[in-house]
Amino acid sequence: GIQVEQSPPDLILQEGANSTLRCNFSDSVNNLQWFHQNPWGQLINLFYIPSGTKQNGRLSATTVATERYSLLYISSSQTTDSGVYFCALGAGNKLTFGGGTRVLVKP
Amino acid sequence: DTAVSQTPKYLVTQMGNDKSIKCEQNLGHDTMYWYKQDSKKFLKIMFSYNNKELIINETVPNRFSPKSPDKAHLNLHINSLELGDSAVYFCASSHRQGGTDTQYFGPGTRLTVL
């Protein structure tokens, strides 16, 4: 089946730092989505990005479909960025989620 | 207005009981889903419905029975609850099917089976 691997599994940042999260996937992609699960459990869709680069405020994402990876960049991190970041690969009729990167931003 | 809503938010029950979780979306989407998130935060799809028709059933035990009375609602009924059913259950919706469209998630229902 489809494999979606995220790295690193855990990330501790000092407020203001920049970071890059990676998502590798095993299959060709209909779409790739990034989600943030905040400490209260809510899942928020950050990007729908089957290819190319998108930016939304301090967050940006790049997917290189031919090389089967996607990157999520967090710049000038804030404590509200804490939580778990998931990438999910869309293929066929469903999304397959990676294991997530748990991010803690310290003040 | 909440786009995807679930009730209840928390559910604590005894083994062997039957319970239901309700989901409603007001986004006008055609497709709805149920996901299960385990204690290690791993998210896995359970079911997908498109216009009230079952599209995906990911080898979920038949104690779990989804029901879609209309395309804005997808409820999940669980019979004979087991300890391993304890998890957070998320409902989601999208305009088009499965892997081809942005999915919007509800707030989750934390189920604890004692």
PDB file of C-alpha atoms in Angstrom:
ATOM      1  CA  GLY A   1       0.000   0.000   0.000  1.00  0.00           C
ATOM      2  CA  ILE A   2       0.835   3.658  -0.052  1.00  0.00           C
ATOM      3  CA  GLN A   3       3.532   4.745   2.383  1.00  0.00           C
ATOM      4  CA  VAL A   4       3.740   8.272   3.770  1.00  0.00           C
ATOM      5  CA  GLU A   5       6.687   9.026   6.020  1.00  0.00           C
ATOM      6  CA  GLN A   6       7.293  12.231   7.902  1.00  0.00           C
ATOM      7  CA  SER A   7      10.434  13.538   9.505  1.00  0.00           C
ATOM      8  CA  PRO A   8      11.480  14.449  12.042  1.00  0.00           C
ATOM      9  CA  PRO A   9       8.983  12.776  14.389  1.00  0.00           C
ATOM     10  CA  ASP A  10       9.546  15.452  17.028  1.00  0.00           C
ATOM     11  CA  LEU A  11      10.807  19.010  16.856  1.00  0.00           C
ATOM     12  CA  ILE A  12      11.462  21.500  19.623  1.00  0.00           C
ATOM     13  CA  LEU A  13      11.910  25.110  18.560  1.00  0.00           C
ATOM     14  CA  GLN A  14      12.678  28.336  20.279  1.00  0.00           C
ATOM     15  CA  GLU A  15      10.178  31.044  19.435  1.00  0.00           C
ATOM     16  CA  GLY A  16      11.350  32.939  16.382  1.00  0.00           C
ATOM     17  CA  ALA A  17      13.239  30.023  14.848  1.00  0.00           C
ATOM     18  CA  ASN A  18      12.657  28.642  11.358  1.00  0.00           C
ATOM     19  CA  SER A  19      12.165  24.971  10.560  1.00  0.00           C
ATOM     20  CA  THR A  20      11.484  22.528   7.751  1.00  0.00           C
ATOM     21  CA  LEU A  21       9.289  19.447   7.969  1.00  0.00           C
ATOM     22  CA  ARG A  22       9.555  16.720   5.367  1.00  0.00           C
ATOM     23  CA  CYS A  23       7.067  14.270   3.895  1.00  0.00           C
ATOM     24  CA  ASN A  24       8.165  11.403   1.649  1.00  0.00           C
ATOM     25  CA  PHE A  25       5.641   9.296  -0.177  1.00  0.00           C
ATOM     26  CA  SER A  26       5.786   6.066  -2.105  1.00  0.00           C
ATOM     27  CA  ASP A  27       3.262   6.571  -4.865  1.00  0.00           C
ATOM     28  CA  SER A  28       2.264   9.087  -7.506  1.00  0.00           C
ATOM     29  CA  VAL A  29       0.015  11.753  -6.113  1.00  0.00           C
ATOM     30  CA  ASN A  30      -3.416  13.117  -7.001  1.00  0.00           C
ATOM     31  CA  ASN A  31      -2.915  15.638  -4.309  1.00  0.00           C
ATOM     32  CA  LEU A  32      -0.992  16.225  -1.131  1.00  0.00           C
ATOM     33  CA  GLN A  33      -2.386  18.069   1.855  1.00  0.00           C
ATOM     34  CA  TRP A  34      -0.773  19.454   4.982  1.00  0.00           C
ATOM     35  CA  PHE A  35      -2.735  19.669   8.233  1.00  0.00           C
ATOM     36  CA  HIS A  36      -2.054  21.158  11.640  1.00  0.00           C
ATOM     37  CA  GLN A  37      -3.579  19.509  14.683  1.00  0.00           C
ATOM     38  CA  ASN A  38      -3.522  22.046  17.491  1.00  0.00           C
ATOM     39  CA  PRO A  39      -3.106  21.093  21.157  1.00  0.00           C
ATOM     40  CA  TRP A  40      -6.904  21.009  21.520  1.00  0.00           C
ATOM     41  CA  GLY A  41      -7.154  18.348  18.825  1.00  0.00           C
ATOM     42  CA  GLN A  42      -8.630  20.395  15.995  1.00  0.00           C
ATOM     43  CA  LEU A  43      -7.364  19.450  12.523  1.00  0.00           C
ATOM     44  CA  ILE A  44      -6.903  22.439  10.255  1.00  0.00           C
ATOM     45  CA  ASN A  45      -6.135  22.154   6.570  1.00  0.00           C
ATOM     46  CA  LEU A  46      -3.038  24.238   5.792  1.00  0.00           C
ATOM     47  CA  PHE A  47      -2.301  23.498   2.155  1.00  0.00           C
ATOM     48  CA  TYR A  48      -3.662  21.573  -0.765  1.00  0.00           C
ATOM     49  CA  ILE A  49      -0.484  21.198  -2.808  1.00  0.00           C
ATOM     50  CA  PRO A  50      -0.130  18.415  -5.409  1.00  0.00           C
ATOM     51  CA  SER A  51       2.864  20.227  -6.903  1.00  0.00           C
ATOM     52  CA  GLY A  52       4.692  23.529  -6.792  1.00  0.00           C
ATOM     53  CA  THR A  53       4.956  26.029  -3.969  1.00  0.00           C
ATOM     54  CA  LYS A  54       2.356  27.881  -1.932  1.00  0.00           C
ATOM     55  CA  GLN A  55       2.649  30.406   0.852  1.00  0.00           C
ATOM     56  CA  ASN A  56       0.244  31.378   3.594  1.00  0.00           C
ATOM     57  CA  GLY A  57       1.646  33.908   6.020  1.00  0.00           C
ATOM     58  CA  ARG A  58       4.619  32.447   7.869  1.00  0.00           C
ATOM     59  CA  LEU A  59       3.970  28.989   6.415  1.00  0.00           C
ATOM     60  CA  SER A  60       4.887  27.761   2.990  1.00  0.00           C
ATOM     61  CA  ALA A  61       4.905  24.368   1.315  1.00  0.00           C
ATOM     62  CA  THR A  62       6.614  22.843  -1.673  1.00  0.00           C
ATOM     63  CA  THR A  63       5.786  19.542  -3.345  1.00  0.00           C
ATOM     64  CA  VAL A  64       8.110  17.914  -5.872  1.00  0.00           C
ATOM     65  CA  ALA A  65       5.821  15.208  -7.189  1.00  0.00           C
ATOM     66  CA  THR A  66       8.424  13.673  -9.523  1.00  0.00           C
ATOM     67  CA  GLU A  67      10.733  13.060  -6.562  1.00  0.00           C
ATOM     68  CA  ARG A  68       7.884  12.112  -4.223  1.00  0.00           C
ATOM     69  CA  TYR A  69       8.410  14.537  -1.392  1.00  0.00           C
ATOM     70  CA  SER A  70       6.879  17.635   0.107  1.00  0.00           C
ATOM     71  CA  LEU A  71       8.298  20.196   2.518  1.00  0.00           C
ATOM     72  CA  LEU A  72       6.537  22.458   4.981  1.00  0.00           C
ATOM     73  CA  TYR A  73       8.420  25.563   6.107  1.00  0.00           C
ATOM     74  CA  ILE A  74       7.634  27.391   9.310  1.00  0.00           C
ATOM     75  CA  SER A  75       9.303  30.784   9.604  1.00  0.00           C
ATOM     76  CA  SER A  76       9.558  32.934  12.715  1.00  0.00           C
ATOM     77  CA  SER A  77       7.803  30.246  14.745  1.00  0.00           C
ATOM     78  CA  GLN A  78       5.332  31.222  17.447  1.00  0.00           C
ATOM     79  CA  THR A  79       4.008  29.261  20.416  1.00  0.00           C
ATOM     80  CA  THR A  80       0.688  28.962  18.595  1.00  0.00           C
ATOM     81  CA  ASP A  81       2.462  26.852  15.949  1.00  0.00           C
ATOM     82  CA  SER A  82       2.783  24.028  18.477  1.00  0.00           C
ATOM     83  CA  GLY A  83       0.926  20.848  17.682  1.00  0.00           C
ATOM     84  CA  VAL A  84       1.205  17.974  15.254  1.00  0.00           C
ATOM     85  CA  TYR A  85       1.710  18.518  11.533  1.00  0.00           C
ATOM     86  CA  PHE A  86       0.419  15.848   9.190  1.00  0.00           C
ATOM     87  CA  CYS A  87       0.882  15.376   5.507  1.00  0.00           C
ATOM     88  CA  ALA A  88      -1.679  13.259   3.686  1.00  0.00           C
ATOM     89  CA  LEU A  89      -1.401  11.755   0.248  1.00  0.00           C
ATOM     90  CA  GLY A  90      -4.463  11.637  -1.945  1.00  0.00           C
ATOM     91  CA  ALA A  91      -4.630   8.692  -4.307  1.00  0.00           C
ATOM     92  CA  GLY A  92      -7.651   6.868  -5.575  1.00  0.00           C
ATOM     93  CA  ASN A  93     -10.576   7.764  -3.401  1.00  0.00           C
ATOM     94  CA  LYS A  94      -8.866   8.474  -0.112  1.00  0.00           C
ATOM     95  CA  LEU A  95      -6.219  10.282   1.901  1.00  0.00           C
ATOM     96  CA  THR A  96      -3.429   8.329   3.535  1.00  0.00           C
ATOM     97  CA  PHE A  97      -1.848  10.162   6.450  1.00  0.00           C
ATOM     98  CA  GLY A  98       1.746  10.172   7.569  1.00  0.00           C
ATOM     99  CA  GLY A  99       2.659   9.625  11.183  1.00  0.00           C
ATOM    100  CA  GLY A 100       3.007  13.341  11.878  1.00  0.00           C
ATOM    101  CA  THR A 101       5.683  15.664  13.211  1.00  0.00           C
ATOM    102  CA  ARG A 102       5.080  16.824  16.773  1.00  0.00           C
ATOM    103  CA  VAL A 103       6.235  20.440  17.121  1.00  0.00           C
ATOM    104  CA  LEU A 104       6.735  22.280  20.372  1.00  0.00           C
ATOM    105  CA  VAL A 105       7.588  25.970  20.196  1.00  0.00           C
ATOM    106  CA  LYS A 106       9.010  27.311  23.458  1.00  0.00           C
ATOM    107  CA  PRO A 107       8.671  30.968  24.456  1.00  0.00           C
TER     108      PRO A 107
ATOM    109  CA  ASP B   1     -21.002  28.961  11.641  1.00  0.00           C
ATOM    110  CA  THR B   2     -19.323  25.616  12.207  1.00  0.00           C
ATOM    111  CA  ALA B   3     -18.558  23.931   8.893  1.00  0.00           C
ATOM    112  CA  VAL B   4     -18.299  20.330  10.101  1.00  0.00           C
ATOM    113  CA  SER B   5     -19.821  19.557  13.486  1.00  0.00           C
ATOM    114  CA  GLN B   6     -19.852  16.389  15.564  1.00  0.00           C
ATOM    115  CA  THR B   7     -21.761  15.351  18.645  1.00  0.00           C
ATOM    116  CA  PRO B   8     -20.940  14.439  21.270  1.00  0.00           C
ATOM    117  CA  LYS B   9     -17.465  15.830  21.840  1.00  0.00           C
ATOM    118  CA  TYR B  10     -16.768  13.315  24.597  1.00  0.00           C
ATOM    119  CA  LEU B  11     -18.259   9.868  25.077  1.00  0.00           C
ATOM    120  CA  VAL B  12     -17.457   7.593  28.015  1.00  0.00           C
ATOM    121  CA  THR B  13     -19.148   4.217  28.090  1.00  0.00           C
ATOM    122  CA  GLN B  14     -18.847   0.631  29.267  1.00  0.00           C
ATOM    123  CA  MET B  15     -17.675  -2.316  27.209  1.00  0.00           C
ATOM    124  CA  GLY B  16     -20.492  -4.019  25.390  1.00  0.00           C
ATOM    125  CA  ASN B  17     -22.651  -0.924  25.008  1.00  0.00           C
ATOM    126  CA  ASP B  18     -23.895   0.516  21.712  1.00  0.00           C
ATOM    127  CA  LYS B  19     -23.285   4.173  20.918  1.00  0.00           C
ATOM    128  CA  SER B  20     -23.676   6.645  18.069  1.00  0.00           C
ATOM    129  CA  ILE B  21     -21.733   9.694  16.935  1.00  0.00           C
ATOM    130  CA  LYS B  22     -23.403  12.254  14.709  1.00  0.00           C
ATOM    131  CA  CYS B  23     -21.817  14.431  12.040  1.00  0.00           C
ATOM    132  CA  GLU B  24     -23.211  17.268   9.994  1.00  0.00           C
ATOM    133  CA  GLN B  25     -21.602  19.541   7.406  1.00  0.00           C
ATOM    134  CA  ASN B  26     -23.028  22.791   6.090  1.00  0.00           C
ATOM    135  CA  LEU B  27     -20.502  23.243   3.289  1.00  0.00           C
ATOM    136  CA  GLY B  28     -22.662  21.727   0.584  1.00  0.00           C
ATOM    137  CA  HIS B  29     -20.098  18.967   0.040  1.00  0.00           C
ATOM    138  CA  ASP B  30     -20.932  15.700  -1.660  1.00  0.00           C
ATOM    139  CA  THR B  31     -18.467  13.469   0.179  1.00  0.00           C
ATOM    140  CA  MET B  32     -18.102  12.686   3.874  1.00  0.00           C
ATOM    141  CA  TYR B  33     -15.678  10.521   5.830  1.00  0.00           C
ATOM    142  CA  TRP B  34     -14.995   8.951   9.183  1.00  0.00           C
ATOM    143  CA  TYR B  35     -11.429   8.693  10.472  1.00  0.00           C
ATOM    144  CA  LYS B  36     -10.051   7.080  13.607  1.00  0.00           C
ATOM    145  CA  GLN B  37      -7.080   8.576  15.475  1.00  0.00           C
ATOM    146  CA  ASP B  38      -5.399   6.230  17.930  1.00  0.00           C
ATOM    147  CA  SER B  39      -3.450   7.060  21.057  1.00  0.00           C
ATOM    148  CA  LYS B  40      -0.262   7.525  19.014  1.00  0.00           C
ATOM    149  CA  LYS B  41      -2.001  10.145  16.881  1.00  0.00           C
ATOM    150  CA  PHE B  42      -2.099   7.901  13.823  1.00  0.00           C
ATOM    151  CA  LEU B  43      -5.022   8.846  11.570  1.00  0.00           C
ATOM    152  CA  LYS B  44      -6.698   6.234   9.409  1.00  0.00           C
ATOM    153  CA  ILE B  45      -9.743   6.430   7.198  1.00  0.00           C
ATOM    154  CA  MET B  46     -12.648   4.170   8.108  1.00  0.00           C
ATOM    155  CA  PHE B  47     -15.454   5.047   5.693  1.00  0.00           C
ATOM    156  CA  SER B  48     -16.217   7.383   2.844  1.00  0.00           C
ATOM    157  CA  TYR B  49     -19.650   8.259   1.481  1.00  0.00           C
ATOM    158  CA  ASN B  50     -20.426  10.140  -1.706  1.00  0.00           C
ATOM    159  CA  ASN B  51     -23.977  11.416  -2.116  1.00  0.00           C
ATOM    160  CA  LYS B  52     -25.193   8.952   0.530  1.00  0.00           C
ATOM    161  CA  GLU B  53     -23.478   5.978  -1.109  1.00  0.00           C
ATOM    162  CA  LEU B  54     -20.686   4.015   0.544  1.00  0.00           C
ATOM    163  CA  ILE B  55     -17.452   4.436  -1.400  1.00  0.00           C
ATOM    164  CA  ILE B  56     -14.785   3.217   0.993  1.00  0.00           C
ATOM    165  CA  ASN B  57     -14.916   0.679   3.805  1.00  0.00           C
ATOM    166  CA  GLU B  58     -11.418   0.152   5.094  1.00  0.00           C
ATOM    167  CA  THR B  59     -11.829  -3.320   6.596  1.00  0.00           C
ATOM    168  CA  VAL B  60     -13.523  -1.898   9.628  1.00  0.00           C
ATOM    169  CA  PRO B  61     -15.243  -4.475  11.901  1.00  0.00           C
ATOM    170  CA  ASN B  62     -18.920  -4.783  11.097  1.00  0.00           C
ATOM    171  CA  ARG B  63     -19.707  -3.577  14.610  1.00  0.00           C
ATOM    172  CA  PHE B  64     -19.208  -0.151  13.029  1.00  0.00           C
ATOM    173  CA  SER B  65     -22.090   0.900  10.820  1.00  0.00           C
ATOM    174  CA  PRO B  66     -22.173   4.298   9.144  1.00  0.00           C
ATOM    175  CA  LYS B  67     -25.461   5.784   8.062  1.00  0.00           C
ATOM    176  CA  SER B  68     -26.002   8.730   5.736  1.00  0.00           C
ATOM    177  CA  PRO B  69     -29.609   9.935   5.766  1.00  0.00           C
ATOM    178  CA  ASP B  70     -28.692  12.754   3.374  1.00  0.00           C
ATOM    179  CA  LYS B  71     -25.481  14.115   1.945  1.00  0.00           C
ATOM    180  CA  ALA B  72     -25.087  16.630   4.776  1.00  0.00           C
ATOM    181  CA  HIS B  73     -25.087  13.974   7.506  1.00  0.00           C
ATOM    182  CA  LEU B  74     -22.962  10.932   8.201  1.00  0.00           C
ATOM    183  CA  ASN B  75     -23.526   9.181  11.504  1.00  0.00           C
ATOM    184  CA  LEU B  76     -21.470   6.381  12.997  1.00  0.00           C
ATOM    185  CA  HIS B  77     -23.075   3.663  15.093  1.00  0.00           C
ATOM    186  CA  ILE B  78     -20.898   1.271  17.056  1.00  0.00           C
ATOM    187  CA  ASN B  79     -22.248  -1.963  18.514  1.00  0.00           C
ATOM    188  CA  SER B  80     -20.771  -4.022  21.341  1.00  0.00           C
ATOM    189  CA  LEU B  81     -18.040  -1.544  22.174  1.00  0.00           C
ATOM    190  CA  GLU B  82     -14.591  -2.928  22.978  1.00  0.00           C
ATOM    191  CA  LEU B  83     -11.643  -1.433  24.854  1.00  0.00           C
ATOM    192  CA  GLY B  84      -9.728  -1.102  21.571  1.00  0.00           C
ATOM    193  CA  ASP B  85     -12.398   1.193  20.198  1.00  0.00           C
ATOM    194  CA  SER B  86     -11.169   3.944  22.505  1.00  0.00           C
ATOM    195  CA  ALA B  87      -9.877   6.672  20.203  1.00  0.00           C
ATOM    196  CA  VAL B  88     -10.751  10.047  18.742  1.00  0.00           C
ATOM    197  CA  TYR B  89     -13.140   9.796  15.805  1.00  0.00           C
ATOM    198  CA  PHE B  90     -13.118  12.550  13.221  1.00  0.00           C
ATOM    199  CA  CYS B  91     -15.707  13.305  10.614  1.00  0.00           C
ATOM    200  CA  ALA B  92     -14.632  15.167   7.488  1.00  0.00           C
ATOM    201  CA  SER B  93     -16.101  16.360   4.218  1.00  0.00           C
ATOM    202  CA  SER B  94     -14.948  17.444   0.780  1.00  0.00           C
ATOM    203  CA  HIS B  95     -16.543  18.714  -2.373  1.00  0.00           C
ATOM    204  CA  ARG B  96     -15.256  15.859  -4.512  1.00  0.00           C
ATOM    205  CA  GLN B  97     -14.266  12.314  -3.679  1.00  0.00           C
ATOM    206  CA  GLY B  98     -11.350  11.184  -1.637  1.00  0.00           C
ATOM    207  CA  GLY B  99      -7.896  12.039  -2.695  1.00  0.00           C
ATOM    208  CA  THR B 100      -8.717  14.782  -5.135  1.00  0.00           C
ATOM    209  CA  ASP B 101      -9.982  17.620  -2.973  1.00  0.00           C
ATOM    210  CA  THR B 102      -9.380  19.564   0.207  1.00  0.00           C
ATOM    211  CA  GLN B 103     -10.889  17.858   3.237  1.00  0.00           C
ATOM    212  CA  TYR B 104     -12.386  19.741   6.179  1.00  0.00           C
ATOM    213  CA  PHE B 105     -12.468  18.075   9.568  1.00  0.00           C
ATOM    214  CA  GLY B 106     -14.862  18.236  12.451  1.00  0.00           C
ATOM    215  CA  PRO B 107     -13.663  18.819  16.021  1.00  0.00           C
ATOM    216  CA  GLY B 108     -13.509  15.108  16.852  1.00  0.00           C
ATOM    217  CA  THR B 109     -15.284  12.857  19.335  1.00  0.00           C
ATOM    218  CA  ARG B 110     -13.139  11.334  22.066  1.00  0.00           C
ATOM    219  CA  LEU B 111     -14.529   7.883  22.836  1.00  0.00           C
ATOM    220  CA  THR B 112     -13.400   6.139  26.000  1.00  0.00           C
ATOM    221  CA  VAL B 113     -14.513   2.561  26.577  1.00  0.00           C
ATOM    222  CA  LEU B 114     -14.133   1.354  30.178  1.00  0.00           C
TER     223      LEU B 114
END
